[in-house]
Amino acid sequence: QVQLVESGGGLVQPGGSRRLSCAVSSRVGSINTMGWYRQAPGEQRELVATINSGGTPTYVDSVKGRFTISRDNGKNTMYLQMSSLKAEDTAVYYCHARDYWGRAYWGQGTQVTVSS
């Protein structure tokens, strides 16, 4: 059973930066695609960024140029570096992973609040 644990959320001022981490309980090498989703109050969960086993990232248009997704297979960890944060980035951020057998896993979420 793969477990994902997010960390790094908190309160940040507009224009600031924050790095989220997702620790994976099994070898990240057994995981195919990983990603970050977010859910704002009253909104549906949306995909923010993904990264495949080869390290190729994708981003939703609203975060392109501001967020960077990465993974460190040696540390069994995925990251989301967020910069130039805006109030509309406020949400609970979830780590997601899918293994090579198609099984999907979710973290418990970490709150990011962008406010002055």
PDB file of C-alpha atoms in Angstrom:
ATOM      1  CA  GLN A   1       0.000   0.000   0.000  1.00  0.00           C
ATOM      2  CA  VAL A   2       1.398   3.349  -1.031  1.00  0.00           C
ATOM      3  CA  GLN A   3       0.939   6.257   1.354  1.00  0.00           C
ATOM      4  CA  LEU A   4       1.416   9.901   0.453  1.00  0.00           C
ATOM      5  CA  VAL A   5       2.038  12.588   3.054  1.00  0.00           C
ATOM      6  CA  GLU A   6       2.023  16.258   2.117  1.00  0.00           C
ATOM      7  CA  SER A   7       3.748  19.019   4.037  1.00  0.00           C
ATOM      8  CA  GLY A   8       4.712  22.643   3.580  1.00  0.00           C
ATOM      9  CA  GLY A   9       1.342  24.340   3.567  1.00  0.00           C
ATOM     10  CA  GLY A  10       0.585  27.475   5.523  1.00  0.00           C
ATOM     11  CA  LEU A  11      -0.103  31.182   5.284  1.00  0.00           C
ATOM     12  CA  VAL A  12       1.849  33.183   2.721  1.00  0.00           C
ATOM     13  CA  GLN A  13       1.552  36.767   1.544  1.00  0.00           C
ATOM     14  CA  PRO A  14       0.564  37.610  -2.028  1.00  0.00           C
ATOM     15  CA  GLY A  15       3.628  37.529  -4.225  1.00  0.00           C
ATOM     16  CA  GLY A  16       5.390  35.160  -1.873  1.00  0.00           C
ATOM     17  CA  SER A  17       6.703  31.641  -2.353  1.00  0.00           C
ATOM     18  CA  ARG A  18       6.090  28.266  -0.777  1.00  0.00           C
ATOM     19  CA  ARG A  19       7.345  24.760  -1.394  1.00  0.00           C
ATOM     20  CA  LEU A  20       5.106  21.759  -0.881  1.00  0.00           C
ATOM     21  CA  SER A  21       6.507  18.283  -0.390  1.00  0.00           C
ATOM     22  CA  CYS A  22       4.911  14.889  -0.871  1.00  0.00           C
ATOM     23  CA  ALA A  23       6.656  11.979   0.805  1.00  0.00           C
ATOM     24  CA  VAL A  24       5.914   8.590  -0.740  1.00  0.00           C
ATOM     25  CA  SER A  25       6.024   5.483   1.451  1.00  0.00           C
ATOM     26  CA  SER A  26       7.257   3.213  -1.318  1.00  0.00           C
ATOM     27  CA  ARG A  27       9.909   3.563  -3.954  1.00  0.00           C
ATOM     28  CA  VAL A  28       9.030   6.479  -6.179  1.00  0.00           C
ATOM     29  CA  GLY A  29      10.463   4.389  -8.986  1.00  0.00           C
ATOM     30  CA  SER A  30       7.406   2.112  -8.732  1.00  0.00           C
ATOM     31  CA  ILE A  31       5.198   5.126  -9.321  1.00  0.00           C
ATOM     32  CA  ASN A  32       4.422   6.153 -12.877  1.00  0.00           C
ATOM     33  CA  THR A  33       2.802   9.568 -12.841  1.00  0.00           C
ATOM     34  CA  MET A  34       2.582  11.921  -9.890  1.00  0.00           C
ATOM     35  CA  GLY A  35       0.779  15.187  -9.577  1.00  0.00           C
ATOM     36  CA  TRP A  36      -0.648  17.963  -7.477  1.00  0.00           C
ATOM     37  CA  TYR A  37      -4.329  18.838  -7.319  1.00  0.00           C
ATOM     38  CA  ARG A  38      -6.025  21.610  -5.393  1.00  0.00           C
ATOM     39  CA  GLN A  39      -9.504  22.331  -4.133  1.00  0.00           C
ATOM     40  CA  ALA A  40     -10.722  25.757  -3.116  1.00  0.00           C
ATOM     41  CA  PRO A  41     -13.817  26.186  -0.919  1.00  0.00           C
ATOM     42  CA  GLY A  42     -16.961  25.572  -2.924  1.00  0.00           C
ATOM     43  CA  GLU A  43     -14.971  24.499  -5.967  1.00  0.00           C
ATOM     44  CA  GLN A  44     -14.193  21.193  -7.607  1.00  0.00           C
ATOM     45  CA  ARG A  45     -10.780  19.640  -7.228  1.00  0.00           C
ATOM     46  CA  GLU A  46      -8.565  20.673 -10.129  1.00  0.00           C
ATOM     47  CA  LEU A  47      -5.328  19.353 -11.526  1.00  0.00           C
ATOM     48  CA  VAL A  48      -2.427  21.749 -11.014  1.00  0.00           C
ATOM     49  CA  ALA A  49       0.624  19.905 -12.329  1.00  0.00           C
ATOM     50  CA  THR A  50       1.857  16.432 -13.194  1.00  0.00           C
ATOM     51  CA  ILE A  51       5.227  14.807 -13.641  1.00  0.00           C
ATOM     52  CA  ASN A  52       5.858  11.444 -15.258  1.00  0.00           C
ATOM     53  CA  SER A  53       8.512   8.868 -14.500  1.00  0.00           C
ATOM     54  CA  GLY A  54      10.835  10.527 -16.976  1.00  0.00           C
ATOM     55  CA  GLY A  55      10.528  13.877 -15.224  1.00  0.00           C
ATOM     56  CA  THR A  56       8.415  15.589 -17.880  1.00  0.00           C
ATOM     57  CA  PRO A  57       6.087  18.141 -16.277  1.00  0.00           C
ATOM     58  CA  THR A  58       2.733  19.551 -17.306  1.00  0.00           C
ATOM     59  CA  TYR A  59       0.919  22.528 -15.791  1.00  0.00           C
ATOM     60  CA  VAL A  60      -2.511  24.045 -15.821  1.00  0.00           C
ATOM     61  CA  ASP A  61      -2.392  27.401 -17.608  1.00  0.00           C
ATOM     62  CA  SER A  62      -3.107  29.404 -14.468  1.00  0.00           C
ATOM     63  CA  VAL A  63       0.167  28.337 -12.804  1.00  0.00           C
ATOM     64  CA  LYS A  64       2.528  28.181 -15.781  1.00  0.00           C
ATOM     65  CA  GLY A  65       5.640  30.226 -15.151  1.00  0.00           C
ATOM     66  CA  ARG A  66       4.905  30.413 -11.409  1.00  0.00           C
ATOM     67  CA  PHE A  67       4.874  26.803 -10.182  1.00  0.00           C
ATOM     68  CA  THR A  68       7.484  24.093 -10.695  1.00  0.00           C
ATOM     69  CA  ILE A  69       6.869  20.414 -10.079  1.00  0.00           C
ATOM     70  CA  SER A  70       9.756  18.034  -9.478  1.00  0.00           C
ATOM     71  CA  ARG A  71      10.464  14.612  -8.047  1.00  0.00           C
ATOM     72  CA  ASP A  72      13.481  13.117  -6.304  1.00  0.00           C
ATOM     73  CA  ASN A  73      13.316   9.362  -6.698  1.00  0.00           C
ATOM     74  CA  GLY A  74      16.256   8.890  -4.336  1.00  0.00           C
ATOM     75  CA  LYS A  75      14.366  10.648  -1.546  1.00  0.00           C
ATOM     76  CA  ASN A  76      10.958   9.205  -2.500  1.00  0.00           C
ATOM     77  CA  THR A  77       9.606  12.741  -2.591  1.00  0.00           C
ATOM     78  CA  MET A  78       7.785  15.043  -4.979  1.00  0.00           C
ATOM     79  CA  TYR A  79       7.772  18.813  -4.703  1.00  0.00           C
ATOM     80  CA  LEU A  80       5.742  21.781  -5.855  1.00  0.00           C
ATOM     81  CA  GLN A  81       7.635  25.053  -5.768  1.00  0.00           C
ATOM     82  CA  MET A  82       5.114  27.895  -5.876  1.00  0.00           C
ATOM     83  CA  SER A  83       6.118  31.484  -6.581  1.00  0.00           C
ATOM     84  CA  SER A  84       4.298  34.764  -7.207  1.00  0.00           C
ATOM     85  CA  LEU A  85       1.404  33.405  -5.232  1.00  0.00           C
ATOM     86  CA  LYS A  86      -2.022  34.971  -5.632  1.00  0.00           C
ATOM     87  CA  ALA A  87      -5.138  34.940  -3.507  1.00  0.00           C
ATOM     88  CA  GLU A  88      -6.758  32.624  -6.049  1.00  0.00           C
ATOM     89  CA  ASP A  89      -4.090  30.008  -5.312  1.00  0.00           C
ATOM     90  CA  THR A  90      -5.637  29.549  -1.881  1.00  0.00           C
ATOM     91  CA  ALA A  91      -6.778  25.932  -1.614  1.00  0.00           C
ATOM     92  CA  VAL A  92      -6.118  22.567  -0.083  1.00  0.00           C
ATOM     93  CA  TYR A  93      -3.356  20.975  -2.141  1.00  0.00           C
ATOM     94  CA  TYR A  94      -3.374  17.208  -2.635  1.00  0.00           C
ATOM     95  CA  CYS A  95      -0.629  14.904  -3.751  1.00  0.00           C
ATOM     96  CA  HIS A  96      -1.641  12.198  -6.224  1.00  0.00           C
ATOM     97  CA  ALA A  97       0.214   9.196  -7.590  1.00  0.00           C
ATOM     98  CA  ARG A  98      -0.543   6.383  -9.996  1.00  0.00           C
ATOM     99  CA  ASP A  99       1.562   3.237 -10.163  1.00  0.00           C
ATOM    100  CA  TYR A 100       2.367   1.150 -13.200  1.00  0.00           C
ATOM    101  CA  TRP A 101      -0.638  -1.082 -12.534  1.00  0.00           C
ATOM    102  CA  GLY A 102      -3.015   1.890 -12.738  1.00  0.00           C
ATOM    103  CA  ARG A 103      -3.731   2.137  -9.039  1.00  0.00           C
ATOM    104  CA  ALA A 104      -4.241   5.683  -7.759  1.00  0.00           C
ATOM    105  CA  TYR A 105      -3.278   7.102  -4.383  1.00  0.00           C
ATOM    106  CA  TRP A 106      -4.050  10.375  -2.607  1.00  0.00           C
ATOM    107  CA  GLY A 107      -2.520  12.290   0.244  1.00  0.00           C
ATOM    108  CA  GLN A 108      -4.562  13.884   2.997  1.00  0.00           C
ATOM    109  CA  GLY A 109      -4.036  17.429   1.720  1.00  0.00           C
ATOM    110  CA  THR A 110      -2.255  20.514   2.988  1.00  0.00           C
ATOM    111  CA  GLN A 111      -3.818  23.969   3.236  1.00  0.00           C
ATOM    112  CA  VAL A 112      -2.214  26.894   1.428  1.00  0.00           C
ATOM    113  CA  THR A 113      -3.655  30.317   2.212  1.00  0.00           C
ATOM    114  CA  VAL A 114      -2.482  33.373   0.311  1.00  0.00           C
ATOM    115  CA  SER A 115      -3.459  36.498   2.191  1.00  0.00           C
ATOM    116  CA  SER A 116      -1.995  39.703   3.562  1.00  0.00           C
TER     117      SER A 116
END
